[in-house]
Amino acid sequence: MLETPNLFYTPTKWYNKEEPLVYLGGTTAVVDSPMDSKWQDKAAEYLFKHKPDLNICDPRPHKKTPMTDEEKHIQAEYEISHIRLASHYGGLLFWFDGSENVNARDVFQFVEYYTHYKHLKKQDRILKIALGLDDNFPDREYFIHRVFNDTPEFVIATTLDETCQVLLDKLK
């Protein structure tokens, strides 16, 4: 696991500054579980390499046993809080790797902020958001079709590095 003072893990480190923050949303699994593709570690390394002063929120759960109802509540509050901060002070990076870990909650987070993106666009305000879809993402073509129908200018990356670079370009 990557360690740096600029990396905020769930829910042990909460971000409370008014500085650029990137939220890593998308396919999630418990850290170091057999299902964890570790894409968040790879994204953080890429982003820190190109912008070392960036603050990054990695929302993956770190508990290997099932969460209690209270822990689930804390996890949800952590994610909501950090998504809002990142949408206001930085950007959102969504990567869907096509693994069996993709679930409705992960996709819903993207759809919610994508809808917010379209709303802000109508007001000539910009939400910095990057989306990447692995070739194995279920219903990939349909997902791309829906996004492009609504916002033809929206770039959908096909690799994690490309997704990271799209967001870095938007943060300039």
Coordinates of N, CA and C in Angstrom, one line a residue, residues 72-136:
K72 N -20.5 0.9 8.3 CA -21.0 1.2 6.9 C -21.5 2.6 6.8
H73 N -22.1 3.1 7.9 CA -22.6 4.5 8.0 C -21.3 5.5 7.9
I74 N -20.3 5.2 8.7 CA -19.1 6.0 8.6 C -18.5 6.0 7.2
Q75 N -18.4 4.8 6.6 CA -17.8 4.7 5.3 C -18.6 5.5 4.3
A76 N -20.0 5.4 4.3 CA -20.8 6.2 3.4 C -20.6 7.7 3.7
E77 N -20.5 8.1 4.9 CA -20.3 9.6 5.2 C -19.0 10.0 4.7
Y78 N -18.0 9.2 4.9 CA -16.6 9.5 4.4 C -16.6 9.7 2.9
E79 N -17.3 8.8 2.2 CA -17.3 8.9 0.7 C -18.1 10.1 0.2
I80 N -19.2 10.4 0.8 CA -20.0 11.5 0.4 C -19.2 12.8 0.7
S81 N -18.7 12.9 1.9 CA -17.9 14.1 2.3 C -16.7 14.4 1.3
H82 N -16.0 13.3 1.0 CA -14.8 13.5 0.2 C -15.1 13.7 -1.3
I83 N -16.2 13.1 -1.8 CA -16.6 13.4 -3.1 C -17.0 14.8 -3.3
R84 N -17.8 15.3 -2.3 CA -18.2 16.7 -2.4 C -17.0 17.7 -2.3
L85 N -16.0 17.4 -1.4 CA -14.8 18.2 -1.4 C -14.0 18.2 -2.7
A86 N -13.9 17.0 -3.2 CA -13.1 16.8 -4.5 C -13.8 17.5 -5.6
S87 N -15.2 17.5 -5.7 CA -15.9 18.1 -6.8 C -15.8 19.6 -6.6
H88 N -15.6 20.1 -5.4 CA -15.5 21.6 -5.2 C -14.0 22.1 -5.4
Y89 N -13.1 21.3 -4.8 CA -11.7 21.8 -4.7 C -10.7 21.1 -5.7
G90 N -11.2 20.1 -6.4 CA -10.2 19.4 -7.2 C -11.0 18.7 -8.3
G91 N -11.0 17.3 -8.3 CA -11.6 16.6 -9.4 C -11.9 15.1 -8.9
L92 N -12.7 14.5 -9.8 CA -13.1 13.1 -9.5 C -12.6 12.2 -10.6
L93 N -12.0 11.1 -10.2 CA -11.5 10.2 -11.2 C -12.3 8.9 -11.0
F94 N -13.0 8.4 -12.0 CA -13.7 7.2 -12.0 C -13.1 6.2 -13.0
W95 N -12.7 5.0 -12.4 CA -12.1 4.0 -13.3 C -12.9 2.7 -13.0
F96 N -13.5 2.1 -14.1 CA -14.2 0.9 -13.9 C -13.4 -0.2 -14.7
D97 N -12.8 -1.1 -14.0 CA -11.9 -2.1 -14.6 C -12.5 -3.3 -15.2
G98 N -13.8 -3.5 -15.1 CA -14.4 -4.6 -15.8 C -14.3 -5.9 -15.0
S99 N -13.8 -5.8 -13.7 CA -13.8 -7.0 -12.9 C -15.2 -7.3 -12.4
E100 N -15.3 -8.4 -11.7 CA -16.6 -8.7 -11.1 C -16.9 -7.9 -9.9
N101 N -16.0 -7.0 -9.5 CA -16.2 -6.1 -8.4 C -17.1 -4.9 -8.7
V102 N -17.3 -4.6 -10.0 CA -18.2 -3.5 -10.4 C -19.6 -3.7 -9.8
N103 N -20.0 -2.8 -9.0 CA -21.4 -2.9 -8.5 C -22.2 -1.6 -8.7
A104 N -23.5 -1.7 -8.4 CA -24.4 -0.6 -8.7 C -24.0 0.6 -7.9
R105 N -23.5 0.5 -6.7 CA -23.2 1.7 -5.9 C -22.0 2.4 -6.5
D106 N -21.0 1.7 -7.0 CA -19.9 2.4 -7.7 C -20.4 3.2 -8.9
V107 N -21.2 2.5 -9.7 CA -21.7 3.2 -10.9 C -22.6 4.3 -10.6
F108 N -23.4 4.2 -9.6 CA -24.3 5.2 -9.1 C -23.5 6.5 -8.8
Q109 N -22.4 6.3 -8.0 CA -21.6 7.5 -7.7 C -21.2 8.3 -8.9
F110 N -20.7 7.5 -9.9 CA -20.4 8.2 -11.2 C -21.6 8.9 -11.8
V111 N -22.7 8.2 -11.9 CA -23.9 8.8 -12.6 C -24.3 10.0 -11.8
E112 N -24.3 10.0 -10.5 CA -24.7 11.1 -9.7 C -23.9 12.4 -10.0
Y113 N -22.6 12.2 -10.1 CA -21.7 13.3 -10.3 C -21.6 13.7 -11.8
Y114 N -21.9 12.7 -12.7 CA -22.0 13.0 -14.1 C -23.2 13.9 -14.4
T115 N -24.3 13.6 -13.7 CA -25.5 14.4 -13.8 C -25.2 15.8 -13.3
H116 N -24.5 15.9 -12.2 CA -24.1 17.2 -11.6 C -23.2 18.0 -12.6
Y117 N -22.3 17.2 -13.3 CA -21.5 17.8 -14.4 C -22.3 18.5 -15.4
K118 N -23.3 17.8 -15.9 CA -24.2 18.3 -17.0 C -24.9 19.5 -16.5
H119 N -25.4 19.5 -15.2 CA -26.1 20.7 -14.7 C -25.2 21.9 -14.6
L120 N -23.9 21.7 -14.1 CA -23.0 22.8 -14.0 C -22.6 23.3 -15.4
K121 N -22.5 22.4 -16.4 CA -22.2 22.8 -17.7 C -23.2 23.8 -18.3
K122 N -24.4 23.6 -17.9 CA -25.5 24.5 -18.4 C -25.3 25.9 -17.8
Q123 N -24.6 26.0 -16.7 CA -24.4 27.2 -16.0 C -23.0 27.8 -16.3
D124 N -22.3 27.2 -17.3 CA -21.0 27.6 -17.7 C -20.0 27.4 -16.5
R125 N -20.2 26.4 -15.7 CA -19.3 26.0 -14.6 C -18.8 24.6 -14.9
I126 N -17.6 24.3 -14.5 CA -17.0 23.1 -14.9 C -16.7 22.2 -13.6
L127 N -17.2 21.0 -13.7 CA -16.8 20.0 -12.7 C -15.7 19.1 -13.3
K128 N -14.6 19.0 -12.7 CA -13.4 18.3 -13.3 C -13.6 16.8 -13.0
I129 N -13.9 16.1 -14.0 CA -14.2 14.7 -13.8 C -13.6 13.9 -15.0
A130 N -13.0 12.7 -14.7 CA -12.4 11.9 -15.7 C -13.0 10.5 -15.5
L131 N -13.3 9.9 -16.7 CA -13.9 8.5 -16.7 C -13.0 7.6 -17.5
G132 N -12.7 6.4 -17.0 CA -12.1 5.4 -17.8 C -12.8 4.1 -17.7
L133 N -12.9 3.4 -18.8 CA -13.6 2.1 -18.8 C -12.6 1.1 -19.4
D134 N -12.3 0.0 -18.7 CA -11.6 -1.1 -19.2 C -12.4 -1.8 -20.3
D135 N -11.6 -2.4 -21.3 CA -12.3 -3.1 -22.4 C -13.3 -4.2 -21.9
N136 N -13.1 -4.7 -20.7 CA -13.9 -5.8 -20.2 C -15.1 -5.3 -19.3

